[in-house]
PDB file of C-alpha atoms in Angstrom:
ATOM      1  CA  MET A  24      11.700  -3.680 -12.524  1.00 53.00           C
ATOM      2  CA  GLY A  25      11.369  -4.546 -16.381  1.00 79.00           C
ATOM      3  CA  LEU A  26       8.873  -2.477 -17.561  1.00 88.00           C
ATOM      4  CA  SER A  27       6.699  -1.040 -14.573  1.00 88.00           C
ATOM      5  CA  TRP A  28       8.895  -1.774 -11.704  1.00 81.00           C
ATOM      6  CA  GLN A  29      11.456   0.486  -9.870  1.00 79.00           C
ATOM      7  CA  GLN A  30      12.575   2.880 -12.401  1.00 83.00           C
ATOM      8  CA  GLY A  31      11.529   1.313 -15.641  1.00 85.00           C
ATOM      9  CA  PRO A  32       9.641   3.592 -18.214  1.00 90.00           C
ATOM     10  CA  LEU A  33       6.019   2.738 -16.266  1.00 91.00           C
ATOM     11  CA  ALA A  34       7.328   3.525 -13.018  1.00 87.00           C
ATOM     12  CA  THR A  35       6.224   6.151 -10.770  1.00 85.00           C
ATOM     13  CA  ARG A  36      10.292   6.897 -10.462  1.00 83.00           C
ATOM     14  CA  ALA A  37      11.529   5.997 -13.964  1.00 87.00           C
ATOM     15  CA  VAL A  38      14.775   7.380 -14.879  1.00 84.00           C
ATOM     16  CA  GLY A  39      14.122   7.937 -18.367  1.00 89.00           C
ATOM     17  CA  ARG A  40      11.290   9.867 -20.280  1.00 91.00           C
ATOM     18  CA  PHE A  41       9.338   9.788 -22.696  1.00 94.00           C
ATOM     19  CA  LEU A  42       9.561  12.254 -25.817  1.00 96.00           C
ATOM     20  CA  VAL A  43       6.149  13.685 -26.097  1.00 95.00           C
ATOM     21  CA  PRO A  44       5.282  17.643 -25.547  1.00 96.00           C
ATOM     22  CA  ASP A  45       2.315  16.860 -23.313  1.00 94.00           C
ATOM     23  CA  PRO A  46       2.973  15.710 -19.491  1.00 90.00           C
ATOM     24  CA  LEU A  47       1.290  11.804 -19.599  1.00 91.00           C
ATOM     25  CA  PRO A  48      -1.098  10.901 -16.995  1.00 92.00           C
ATOM     26  CA  GLU A  49       0.458  10.266 -13.590  1.00 89.00           C
ATOM     27  CA  ARG A  50       0.166   6.168 -14.222  1.00 93.00           C
ATOM     28  CA  LEU A  51       0.111   4.045 -16.758  1.00 95.00           C
ATOM     29  CA  LEU A  52      -1.118   1.262 -17.075  1.00 97.00           C
ATOM     30  CA  PHE A  53       0.600  -2.095 -20.282  1.00 97.00           C
ATOM     31  CA  ALA A  54      -1.537  -5.786 -21.207  1.00 98.00           C
ATOM     32  CA  GLU A  55      -0.234  -7.253 -23.728  1.00 97.00           C
ATOM     33  CA  PRO A  56      -1.232 -11.567 -25.226  1.00 97.00           C
ATOM     34  CA  LEU A  57       2.050 -13.692 -22.989  1.00 96.00           C
ATOM     35  CA  ARG A  58       2.180 -15.660 -25.744  1.00 96.00           C
ATOM     36  CA  ARG A  59       3.080 -18.624 -23.475  1.00 96.00           C
ATOM     37  CA  ARG A  60       1.742 -21.425 -22.952  1.00 98.00           C
ATOM     38  CA  MET A  61       0.511 -21.139 -18.888  1.00 98.00           C
ATOM     39  CA  ARG A  62      -1.405 -23.402 -16.167  1.00 98.00           C
ATOM     40  CA  VAL A  63      -1.423 -22.908 -12.666  1.00 98.00           C
ATOM     41  CA  ARG A  64      -1.844 -25.474 -10.084  1.00 98.00           C
ATOM     42  CA  PHE A  65      -3.842 -25.742  -6.950  1.00 98.00           C
ATOM     43  CA  GLY A  66      -4.878 -28.229  -4.439  1.00 97.00           C
ATOM     44  CA  GLY A  67      -2.229 -30.795  -6.440  1.00 96.00           C
ATOM     45  CA  GLU A  68      -4.804 -30.927  -9.354  1.00 98.00           C
ATOM     46  CA  TRP A  69      -4.203 -27.898 -12.408  1.00 98.00           C
ATOM     47  CA  ILE A  70      -6.997 -25.438 -11.970  1.00 98.00           C
ATOM     48  CA  ALA A  71      -5.885 -22.906 -14.818  1.00 98.00           C
ATOM     49  CA  ASP A  72      -4.508 -24.196 -18.377  1.00 98.00           C
ATOM     50  CA  SER A  73      -4.478 -20.806 -21.292  1.00 98.00           C
ATOM     51  CA  GLU A  74      -2.165 -20.062 -24.392  1.00 98.00           C
ATOM     52  CA  ASP A  75      -4.731 -17.188 -24.153  1.00 98.00           C
ATOM     53  CA  VAL A  76      -3.340 -15.171 -21.506  1.00 98.00           C
ATOM     54  CA  VAL A  77      -2.691 -11.336 -21.222  1.00 98.00           C
ATOM     55  CA  LEU A  78      -0.187  -9.880 -18.761  1.00 97.00           C
ATOM     56  CA  LEU A  79      -1.126  -6.431 -17.192  1.00 97.00           C
ATOM     57  CA  HIS A  80       1.843  -4.320 -16.026  1.00 96.00           C
ATOM     58  CA  GLU A  81       0.302  -1.746 -13.376  1.00 95.00           C
ATOM     59  CA  PRO A  82       3.001   0.728 -12.278  1.00 92.00           C
ATOM     60  CA  GLY A  83       4.659  -0.209  -8.400  1.00 85.00           C
ATOM     61  CA  ARG A  84       3.503  -4.275  -9.150  1.00 88.00           C
ATOM     62  CA  TYR A  85       5.245  -7.171 -10.964  1.00 88.00           C
ATOM     63  CA  PRO A  86       3.360  -8.299 -13.825  1.00 93.00           C
ATOM     64  CA  VAL A  87       0.428  -9.682 -13.217  1.00 96.00           C
ATOM     65  CA  ALA A  88      -1.320 -12.525 -15.520  1.00 98.00           C
ATOM     66  CA  TYR A  89      -5.189 -12.760 -16.324  1.00 98.00           C
ATOM     67  CA  PHE A  90      -6.505 -15.769 -17.376  1.00 98.00           C
ATOM     68  CA  PRO A  91      -9.846 -16.640 -19.850  1.00 98.00           C
ATOM     69  CA  ILE A  92     -12.157 -17.688 -17.605  1.00 98.00           C
ATOM     70  CA  ASP A  93     -13.312 -20.326 -20.025  1.00 98.00           C
ATOM     71  CA  ASP A  94      -9.771 -21.893 -18.934  1.00 98.00           C
ATOM     72  CA  VAL A  95     -10.641 -21.692 -15.683  1.00 98.00           C
ATOM     73  CA  THR A  96     -11.093 -25.936 -14.314  1.00 98.00           C
ATOM     74  CA  PRO A  97     -15.235 -25.445 -13.698  1.00 97.00           C
ATOM     75  CA  GLY A  98     -16.411 -25.647 -10.000  1.00 97.00           C
ATOM     76  CA  ALA A  99     -12.844 -23.722  -8.960  1.00 98.00           C
ATOM     77  CA  LEU A 100     -13.866 -20.259  -8.477  1.00 98.00           C
ATOM     78  CA  ARG A 101     -16.544 -19.752  -5.728  1.00 98.00           C
ATOM     79  CA  PRO A 102     -17.544 -16.019  -5.759  1.00 97.00           C
ATOM     80  CA  LEU A 103     -17.653 -14.219  -2.538  1.00 97.00           C
ATOM     81  CA  PRO A 104     -19.793 -11.203  -1.606  1.00 96.00           C
ATOM     82  CA  ALA A 105     -17.430  -8.255  -0.605  1.00 86.00           C
ATOM     83  CA  VAL A 106     -16.255  -6.021  -4.182  1.00 95.00           C
ATOM     84  CA  THR A 107     -13.160  -3.715  -3.790  1.00 97.00           C
ATOM     85  CA  THR A 108     -12.558  -0.449  -6.338  1.00 97.00           C
ATOM     86  CA  HIS A 109      -9.732  -0.682  -9.031  1.00 97.00           C
ATOM     87  CA  ARG A 110      -7.922   3.269  -9.184  1.00 95.00           C
ATOM     88  CA  GLU A 111      -8.041   2.773 -13.181  1.00 97.00           C
ATOM     89  CA  LEU A 112      -9.930  -0.648 -13.641  1.00 97.00           C
ATOM     90  CA  GLY A 113     -12.693  -0.390 -11.406  1.00 97.00           C
ATOM     91  CA  VAL A 114     -15.045  -2.467  -9.556  1.00 97.00           C
ATOM     92  CA  THR A 115     -13.237  -5.730  -8.658  1.00 98.00           C
ATOM     93  CA  SER A 116     -15.366  -9.341  -7.411  1.00 98.00           C
ATOM     94  CA  TRP A 117     -12.920 -11.755  -5.306  1.00 98.00           C
ATOM     95  CA  PHE A 118     -13.468 -15.569  -4.956  1.00 98.00           C
ATOM     96  CA  THR A 119     -11.845 -18.671  -2.697  1.00 98.00           C
ATOM     97  CA  VAL A 120     -10.459 -20.483  -4.792  1.00 98.00           C
ATOM     98  CA  ASN A 121     -11.199 -25.259  -4.360  1.00 98.00           C
ATOM     99  CA  ALA A 122      -9.075 -28.173  -5.295  1.00 97.00           C
ATOM    100  CA  ALA A 123      -9.445 -31.060  -3.649  1.00 96.00           C
ATOM    101  CA  GLY A 124     -10.720 -30.276  -0.901  1.00 95.00           C
ATOM    102  CA  GLU A 125      -8.639 -27.032  -0.718  1.00 97.00           C
ATOM    103  CA  SER A 126      -9.442 -23.143  -0.484  1.00 98.00           C
ATOM    104  CA  ALA A 127      -8.237 -19.939  -0.904  1.00 97.00           C
ATOM    105  CA  PRO A 128     -10.088 -17.415  -0.060  1.00 97.00           C
ATOM    106  CA  ARG A 129      -9.327 -13.772  -1.834  1.00 96.00           C
ATOM    107  CA  GLY A 130      -7.163 -16.525  -4.186  1.00 97.00           C
ATOM    108  CA  ALA A 131      -8.467 -14.513  -7.962  1.00 98.00           C
ATOM    109  CA  TRP A 132     -10.451 -11.697  -8.856  1.00 98.00           C
ATOM    110  CA  GLN A 133     -12.045 -10.214 -11.580  1.00 98.00           C
ATOM    111  CA  HIS A 134     -12.480  -7.028 -12.952  1.00 98.00           C
ATOM    112  CA  ILE A 135     -16.005  -6.761 -13.708  1.00 97.00           C
ATOM    113  CA  ASP A 136     -17.046  -2.780 -14.940  1.00 96.00           C
ATOM    114  CA  LEU A 137     -13.766  -2.119 -17.424  1.00 98.00           C
ATOM    115  CA  PRO A 138     -14.035   1.129 -18.377  1.00 97.00           C
ATOM    116  CA  GLY A 139     -14.186   0.543 -22.471  1.00 96.00           C
ATOM    117  CA  HIS A 140      -9.864   1.145 -23.722  1.00 96.00           C
ATOM    118  CA  ALA A 141      -9.509  -1.967 -20.650  1.00 98.00           C
ATOM    119  CA  ALA A 142     -11.229  -3.949 -22.971  1.00 97.00           C
ATOM    120  CA  GLU A 143      -8.303  -6.552 -23.215  1.00 97.00           C
ATOM    121  CA  LEU A 144      -9.230  -7.747 -19.750  1.00 98.00           C
ATOM    122  CA  ALA A 145     -12.747  -8.090 -19.922  1.00 98.00           C
ATOM    123  CA  ASP A 146     -13.908 -11.766 -18.881  1.00 98.00           C
ATOM    124  CA  ARG A 147     -10.335 -12.418 -17.368  1.00 98.00           C
ATOM    125  CA  VAL A 148      -9.209 -13.514 -13.479  1.00 98.00           C
ATOM    126  CA  ALA A 149      -5.897 -13.300 -12.190  1.00 98.00           C
ATOM    127  CA  PHE A 150      -5.083 -15.214  -9.010  1.00 98.00           C
ATOM    128  CA  ALA A 151      -2.921 -14.329  -6.008  1.00 96.00           C
ATOM    129  CA  TRP A 152       0.705 -15.405  -7.237  1.00 95.00           C
ATOM    130  CA  ARG A 153       1.389 -16.638  -3.005  1.00 92.00           C
ATOM    131  CA  ALA A 154      -1.854 -18.223  -2.979  1.00 96.00           C
ATOM    132  CA  MET A 155      -1.107 -21.064  -5.460  1.00 97.00           C
ATOM    133  CA  ASP A 156       1.011 -23.837  -5.638  1.00 97.00           C
ATOM    134  CA  ALA A 157       2.863 -22.933  -8.225  1.00 96.00           C
ATOM    135  CA  PHE A 158       2.610 -21.198 -11.697  1.00 97.00           C
ATOM    136  CA  TYR A 159       4.145 -22.909 -14.847  1.00 97.00           C
ATOM    137  CA  GLU A 160       5.168 -21.957 -18.353  1.00 97.00           C
ATOM    138  CA  GLU A 161       4.935 -25.642 -19.933  1.00 97.00           C
ATOM    139  CA  ASP A 162       6.693 -27.893 -17.580  1.00 96.00           C
ATOM    140  CA  GLU A 163       8.587 -25.117 -16.368  1.00 94.00           C
ATOM    141  CA  ARG A 164       7.479 -23.894 -13.001  1.00 93.00           C
ATOM    142  CA  ILE A 165       7.668 -19.502 -12.684  1.00 92.00           C
ATOM    143  CA  VAL A 166       8.321 -18.206  -9.458  1.00 88.00           C
ATOM    144  CA  GLY A 167       8.203 -15.234  -7.750  1.00 87.00           C
ATOM    145  CA  HIS A 168       5.718 -13.644 -10.285  1.00 89.00           C
ATOM    146  CA  ALA A 169       5.108 -13.856 -13.986  1.00 92.00           C
ATOM    147  CA  ALA A 170       8.045 -13.415 -16.121  1.00 88.00           C
ATOM    148  CA  ASP A 171       8.667 -10.649 -17.318  1.00 89.00           C
ATOM    149  CA  ALA A 172      10.167 -10.101 -20.540  1.00 88.00           C
ATOM    150  CA  TYR A 173      11.079  -6.084 -20.586  1.00 90.00           C
ATOM    151  CA  HIS A 174      13.546  -7.383 -17.388  1.00 90.00           C
ATOM    152  CA  ARG A 175      17.079  -9.111 -17.900  1.00 90.00           C
ATOM    153  CA  ASN A 176      21.079  -9.410 -16.990  1.00 94.00           C
ATOM    154  CA  ASP A 177      23.728  -8.312 -18.568  1.00 96.00           C
ATOM    155  CA  ILE A 178      26.700  -9.255 -17.490  1.00 98.00           C
ATOM    156  CA  ARG A 179      30.033  -7.232 -18.606  1.00 98.00           C
ATOM    157  CA  ASP A 180      33.711  -8.050 -17.733  1.00 97.00           C
ATOM    158  CA  THR A 181      36.142  -4.922 -17.018  1.00 97.00           C
ATOM    159  CA  SER A 182      39.696  -3.818 -15.945  1.00 96.00           C
ATOM    160  CA  ARG A 183      38.521  -1.419 -14.263  1.00 97.00           C
ATOM    161  CA  HIS A 184      39.785  -0.933 -10.421  1.00 98.00           C
ATOM    162  CA  LEU A 185      37.199  -1.978  -7.479  1.00 98.00           C
ATOM    163  CA  VAL A 186      38.493  -1.799  -4.281  1.00 98.00           C
ATOM    164  CA  VAL A 187      36.535  -2.034  -1.006  1.00 98.00           C
ATOM    165  CA  ARG A 188      37.104  -0.992   2.219  1.00 98.00           C
ATOM    166  CA  VAL A 189      35.372  -0.565   5.749  1.00 98.00           C
ATOM    167  CA  GLY A 190      37.603   2.509   7.921  1.00 96.00           C
ATOM    168  CA  ASP A 191      41.105   1.943   7.031  1.00 96.00           C
ATOM    169  CA  GLN A 192      40.903  -1.582   6.240  1.00 97.00           C
ATOM    170  CA  VAL A 193      41.126  -3.126   2.391  1.00 98.00           C
ATOM    171  CA  VAL A 194      38.007  -5.347   2.074  1.00 98.00           C
ATOM    172  CA  ALA A 195      38.668  -6.531  -1.585  1.00 98.00           C
ATOM    173  CA  ASP A 196      40.633  -4.687  -3.772  1.00 98.00           C
ATOM    174  CA  SER A 197      40.366  -6.188  -7.818  1.00 98.00           C
ATOM    175  CA  HIS A 198      40.917  -5.291 -11.380  1.00 98.00           C
ATOM    176  CA  ALA A 199      38.615  -7.706 -13.011  1.00 97.00           C
ATOM    177  CA  PRO A 200      34.840  -6.950 -11.422  1.00 98.00           C
ATOM    178  CA  LEU A 201      32.327  -8.029 -13.307  1.00 98.00           C
ATOM    179  CA  VAL A 202      29.695  -5.978 -13.600  1.00 98.00           C
ATOM    180  CA  LEU A 203      25.336  -6.640 -13.686  1.00 97.00           C
ATOM    181  CA  TYR A 204      23.307  -4.503 -15.383  1.00 95.00           C
ATOM    182  CA  GLU A 205      19.801  -5.447 -14.347  1.00 91.00           C
ATOM    183  CA  SER A 206      16.840  -3.896 -15.504  1.00 86.00           C
ATOM    184  CA  GLY A 207      16.151  -0.519 -13.370  1.00 79.00           C
ATOM    185  CA  PHE A 208      18.826  -0.986 -11.755  1.00 85.00           C
ATOM    186  CA  ALA A 209      21.402   1.346 -11.490  1.00 87.00           C
ATOM    187  CA  PRO A 210      24.808  -1.523 -12.118  1.00 93.00           C
ATOM    188  CA  ARG A 211      26.222  -3.648  -9.241  1.00 95.00           C
ATOM    189  CA  TRP A 212      29.873  -4.822  -9.330  1.00 97.00           C
ATOM    190  CA  TYR A 213      30.955  -8.986  -8.394  1.00 98.00           C
ATOM    191  CA  VAL A 214      34.400  -9.501  -7.002  1.00 98.00           C
ATOM    192  CA  PRO A 215      35.680 -12.466  -7.490  1.00 98.00           C
ATOM    193  CA  ARG A 216      36.316 -14.211  -4.100  1.00 98.00           C
ATOM    194  CA  ALA A 217      40.073 -14.563  -5.000  1.00 98.00           C
ATOM    195  CA  ASP A 218      40.374 -10.594  -4.696  1.00 98.00           C
ATOM    196  CA  ILE A 219      38.595 -10.493  -0.773  1.00 98.00           C
ATOM    197  CA  GLU A 220      40.328 -10.602   2.754  1.00 97.00           C
ATOM    198  CA  GLU A 221      37.850 -13.402   3.126  1.00 95.00           C
ATOM    199  CA  PRO A 222      38.333 -13.366   7.031  1.00 97.00           C
ATOM    200  CA  ALA A 223      36.190 -10.385   6.509  1.00 97.00           C
ATOM    201  CA  LEU A 224      33.129 -12.177   5.453  1.00 98.00           C
ATOM    202  CA  THR A 225      30.931 -14.126   8.013  1.00 98.00           C
ATOM    203  CA  ALA A 226      27.965 -15.769   6.355  1.00 97.00           C
ATOM    204  CA  MET A 227      24.828 -14.533   7.699  1.00 95.00           C
ATOM    205  CA  GLU A 228      21.670 -16.792   8.148  1.00 93.00           C
ATOM    206  CA  GLY A 229      18.590 -16.158   6.337  1.00 89.00           C
ATOM    207  CA  GLN A 230      18.231 -16.267   2.249  1.00 90.00           C
ATOM    208  CA  THR A 231      16.422 -13.830   0.582  1.00 87.00           C
ATOM    209  CA  PHE A 232      14.941 -14.714  -3.360  1.00 85.00           C
ATOM    210  CA  CYS A 233      15.047 -13.040  -7.194  1.00 87.00           C
ATOM    211  CA  PRO A 234      13.325 -14.691  -9.656  1.00 86.00           C
ATOM    212  CA  TYR A 235      15.924 -13.563 -11.984  1.00 89.00           C
ATOM    213  CA  LYS A 236      18.708 -14.642 -10.149  1.00 93.00           C
ATOM    214  CA  GLY A 237      17.961 -17.436  -7.576  1.00 91.00           C
ATOM    215  CA  LEU A 238      18.871 -17.636  -3.420  1.00 92.00           C
ATOM    216  CA  ALA A 239      21.152 -14.435  -2.451  1.00 94.00           C
ATOM    217  CA  SER A 240      23.263 -15.761   0.533  1.00 96.00           C
ATOM    218  CA  TYR A 241      24.505 -12.838   2.926  1.00 97.00           C
ATOM    219  CA  TYR A 242      27.479 -11.561   5.100  1.00 98.00           C
ATOM    220  CA  ASP A 243      28.660  -9.445   7.548  1.00 98.00           C
ATOM    221  CA  VAL A 244      31.771  -7.436   6.180  1.00 98.00           C
ATOM    222  CA  ALA A 245      34.157  -6.694   9.136  1.00 97.00           C
ATOM    223  CA  GLY A 246      31.343  -6.256  11.557  1.00 96.00           C
ATOM    224  CA  VAL A 247      29.230  -4.517   9.252  1.00 97.00           C
ATOM    225  CA  LYS A 248      26.200  -5.834   9.138  1.00 96.00           C
ATOM    226  CA  ARG A 249      24.497  -7.321   5.726  1.00 95.00           C
ATOM    227  CA  GLY A 250      26.939  -5.256   3.979  1.00 97.00           C
ATOM    228  CA  ALA A 251      27.899  -8.081   1.715  1.00 98.00           C
ATOM    229  CA  TRP A 252      25.833 -10.720  -0.464  1.00 97.00           C
ATOM    230  CA  SER A 253      26.361 -13.587  -3.137  1.00 98.00           C
ATOM    231  CA  TYR A 254      24.763 -15.811  -4.929  1.00 97.00           C
ATOM    232  CA  ARG A 255      26.443 -19.229  -4.466  1.00 96.00           C
ATOM    233  CA  GLU A 256      24.564 -21.247  -6.569  1.00 95.00           C
ATOM    234  CA  ALA A 257      23.095 -18.650  -9.072  1.00 95.00           C
ATOM    235  CA  TRP A 258      21.085 -19.504 -12.087  1.00 92.00           C
ATOM    236  CA  PRO A 259      22.146 -20.577 -15.460  1.00 93.00           C
ATOM    237  CA  GLU A 260      20.881 -16.932 -16.964  1.00 92.00           C
ATOM    238  CA  VAL A 261      23.471 -15.097 -14.941  1.00 96.00           C
ATOM    239  CA  GLY A 262      25.861 -17.385 -14.100  1.00 97.00           C
ATOM    240  CA  ARG A 263      28.857 -15.948 -14.504  1.00 97.00           C
ATOM    241  CA  VAL A 264      28.278 -13.951 -11.167  1.00 98.00           C
ATOM    242  CA  ARG A 265      27.984 -17.796  -9.338  1.00 98.00           C
ATOM    243  CA  ASP A 266      29.907 -17.358  -6.210  1.00 98.00           C
ATOM    244  CA  LEU A 267      31.171 -13.601  -6.275  1.00 98.00           C
ATOM    245  CA  VAL A 268      30.493 -11.129  -4.143  1.00 98.00           C
ATOM    246  CA  SER A 269      29.352  -7.903  -4.485  1.00 98.00           C
ATOM    247  CA  PHE A 270      28.971  -4.987  -1.774  1.00 98.00           C
ATOM    248  CA  GLU A 271      26.299  -2.823  -0.404  1.00 96.00           C
ATOM    249  CA  PRO A 272      27.941   1.065  -1.422  1.00 95.00           C
ATOM    250  CA  ASP A 273      25.482   2.705   1.280  1.00 94.00           C
ATOM    251  CA  LYS A 274      26.753   0.387   4.372  1.00 96.00           C
ATOM    252  CA  VAL A 275      30.282  -0.276   3.192  1.00 97.00           C
ATOM    253  CA  THR A 276      32.984   2.419   1.256  1.00 98.00           C
ATOM    254  CA  VAL A 277      32.644   1.040  -2.365  1.00 98.00           C
ATOM    255  CA  LEU A 278      35.726   2.932  -4.611  1.00 98.00           C
ATOM    256  CA  LEU A 279      35.086   2.241  -8.842  1.00 98.00           C
ATOM    257  CA  ASP A 280      38.328   3.659 -10.786  1.00 98.00           C
ATOM    258  CA  GLY A 281      38.919   6.063  -6.917  1.00 97.00           C
ATOM    259  CA  THR A 282      35.045   7.254  -7.336  1.00 97.00           C
ATOM    260  CA  VAL A 283      33.341   6.162  -4.912  1.00 97.00           C
ATOM    261  CA  LEU A 284      29.707   4.653  -4.964  1.00 96.00           C
ATOM    262  CA  GLU A 285      26.885   5.215  -3.416  1.00 91.00           C
ATOM    263  CA  LEU A 286      23.863   4.063  -3.892  1.00 83.00           C
ATOM    264  CA  GLU A 287      21.221   5.419  -6.445  1.00 76.00           C
ATOM    265  CA  PRO A 288      17.549   6.079  -5.299  1.00 66.00           C
ATOM    266  CA  GLY A 289      14.869   3.969  -6.017  1.00 58.00           C
ATOM    267  CA  GLN A 290      16.440   0.955  -5.718  1.00 62.00           C
ATOM    268  CA  GLN A 291      15.651  -0.560  -2.400  1.00 61.00           C
ATOM    269  CA  VAL A 292      14.306  -3.683  -3.386  1.00 60.00           C
ATOM    270  CA  SER A 293      10.175  -5.180  -1.757  1.00 55.00           C
ATOM    271  CA  PRO A 294      11.146  -8.717  -0.826  1.00 52.00           C
ATOM    272  CA  HIS A 295       9.625 -11.690  -2.604  1.00 49.00           C
ATOM    273  CA  GLY A 296       7.870 -13.704  -0.001  1.00 52.00           C
ATOM    274  CA  VAL A 297       8.697 -17.315  -0.764  1.00 52.00           C
ATOM    275  CA  ASP A 298       5.911 -18.745  -2.945  1.00 64.00           C
ATOM    276  CA  ARG A 299       3.627 -21.074  -1.507  1.00 64.00           C
ATOM    277  CA  GLY A 300       4.869 -24.856  -1.616  1.00 63.00           C
ATOM    278  CA  LEU A 301       8.389 -23.768  -3.146  1.00 59.00           C
ATOM    279  CA  ASP A 302      11.198 -25.407  -1.177  1.00 58.00           C
ATOM    280  CA  VAL A 303      14.752 -24.694  -1.449  1.00 55.00           C
ATOM    281  CA  ASP A 304      16.029 -27.031  -4.338  1.00 59.00           C
ATOM    282  CA  GLU A 305      12.557 -25.345  -5.873  1.00 56.00           C
ATOM    283  CA  GLY A 306      14.283 -22.069  -5.059  1.00 55.00           C
ATOM    284  CA  ALA A 307      17.861 -22.909  -6.380  1.00 58.00           C
ATOM    285  CA  GLY A 308      17.256 -24.287  -9.756  1.00 56.00           C
ATOM    286  CA  ALA A 309      13.629 -23.973 -12.129  1.00 50.00           C
ATOM    287  CA  ALA A 310      11.227 -26.864 -11.247  1.00 47.00           C
ATOM    288  CA  ARG A 311      10.259 -29.217 -13.783  1.00 47.00           C
ATOM    289  CA  VAL A 312       6.872 -31.190 -13.819  1.00 51.00           C
ATOM    290  CA  SER A 313       4.821 -33.494 -16.630  1.00 40.00           C
TER     291      SER A 313
END
């Protein structure tokens, strides 16, 4: 998703290719200035506050924010004796993060023997996302991972005919679905509930979280487990699909203008763990502090 995840241009399973005569390295890392103020909260205190954050895009990983060490609260980082080695960025040292009596072992890291071509990350430290209380851009909480400027969702009206079947049972029949184009993913088709045989849907317990769309609820579809999902309270950025239902083409039969859809390779999502201290209300909408 975005620049380096799923099938983005820097991902190992990129759907496109660079039009160059010689093969590119198997892995390309990309660093760029975030150009947004970012803050980190831990133990109920602000431990980092910077307008000079660098975002690292690494194949197969969500973007990671690197803060200048000078923008980290003095005493918040305690070095650990163990080091690891990053395959491209060299020796990495680790820290326990401390604030207000709380501690997070291996809650932050720094690359201390960078190759010359990665100088943008020198004297910078990154924080383990789920180990911190929260990350903010200005006064708005950013959840899931650092915001990826290359990730977007475009939603379009369409009059194409979408039919969902489970065996011989027609579960949905619509000439007015919405199609959601999300970076790195094949199109997803969302159906208005008026075009669905609602008794065929059985709500399941448990939700998952998307940093771009909000909390997803799941349904059994005519006995097929987790055959559909819905963002019942989708975030405003994707509000047009709020409470619409999308069906899994690898679990139920989805036909678009008579053609059976199949799940494209590489579309599986690595689920996000819930951010530390993130409650349901915050997952359903952006949290703000002053």
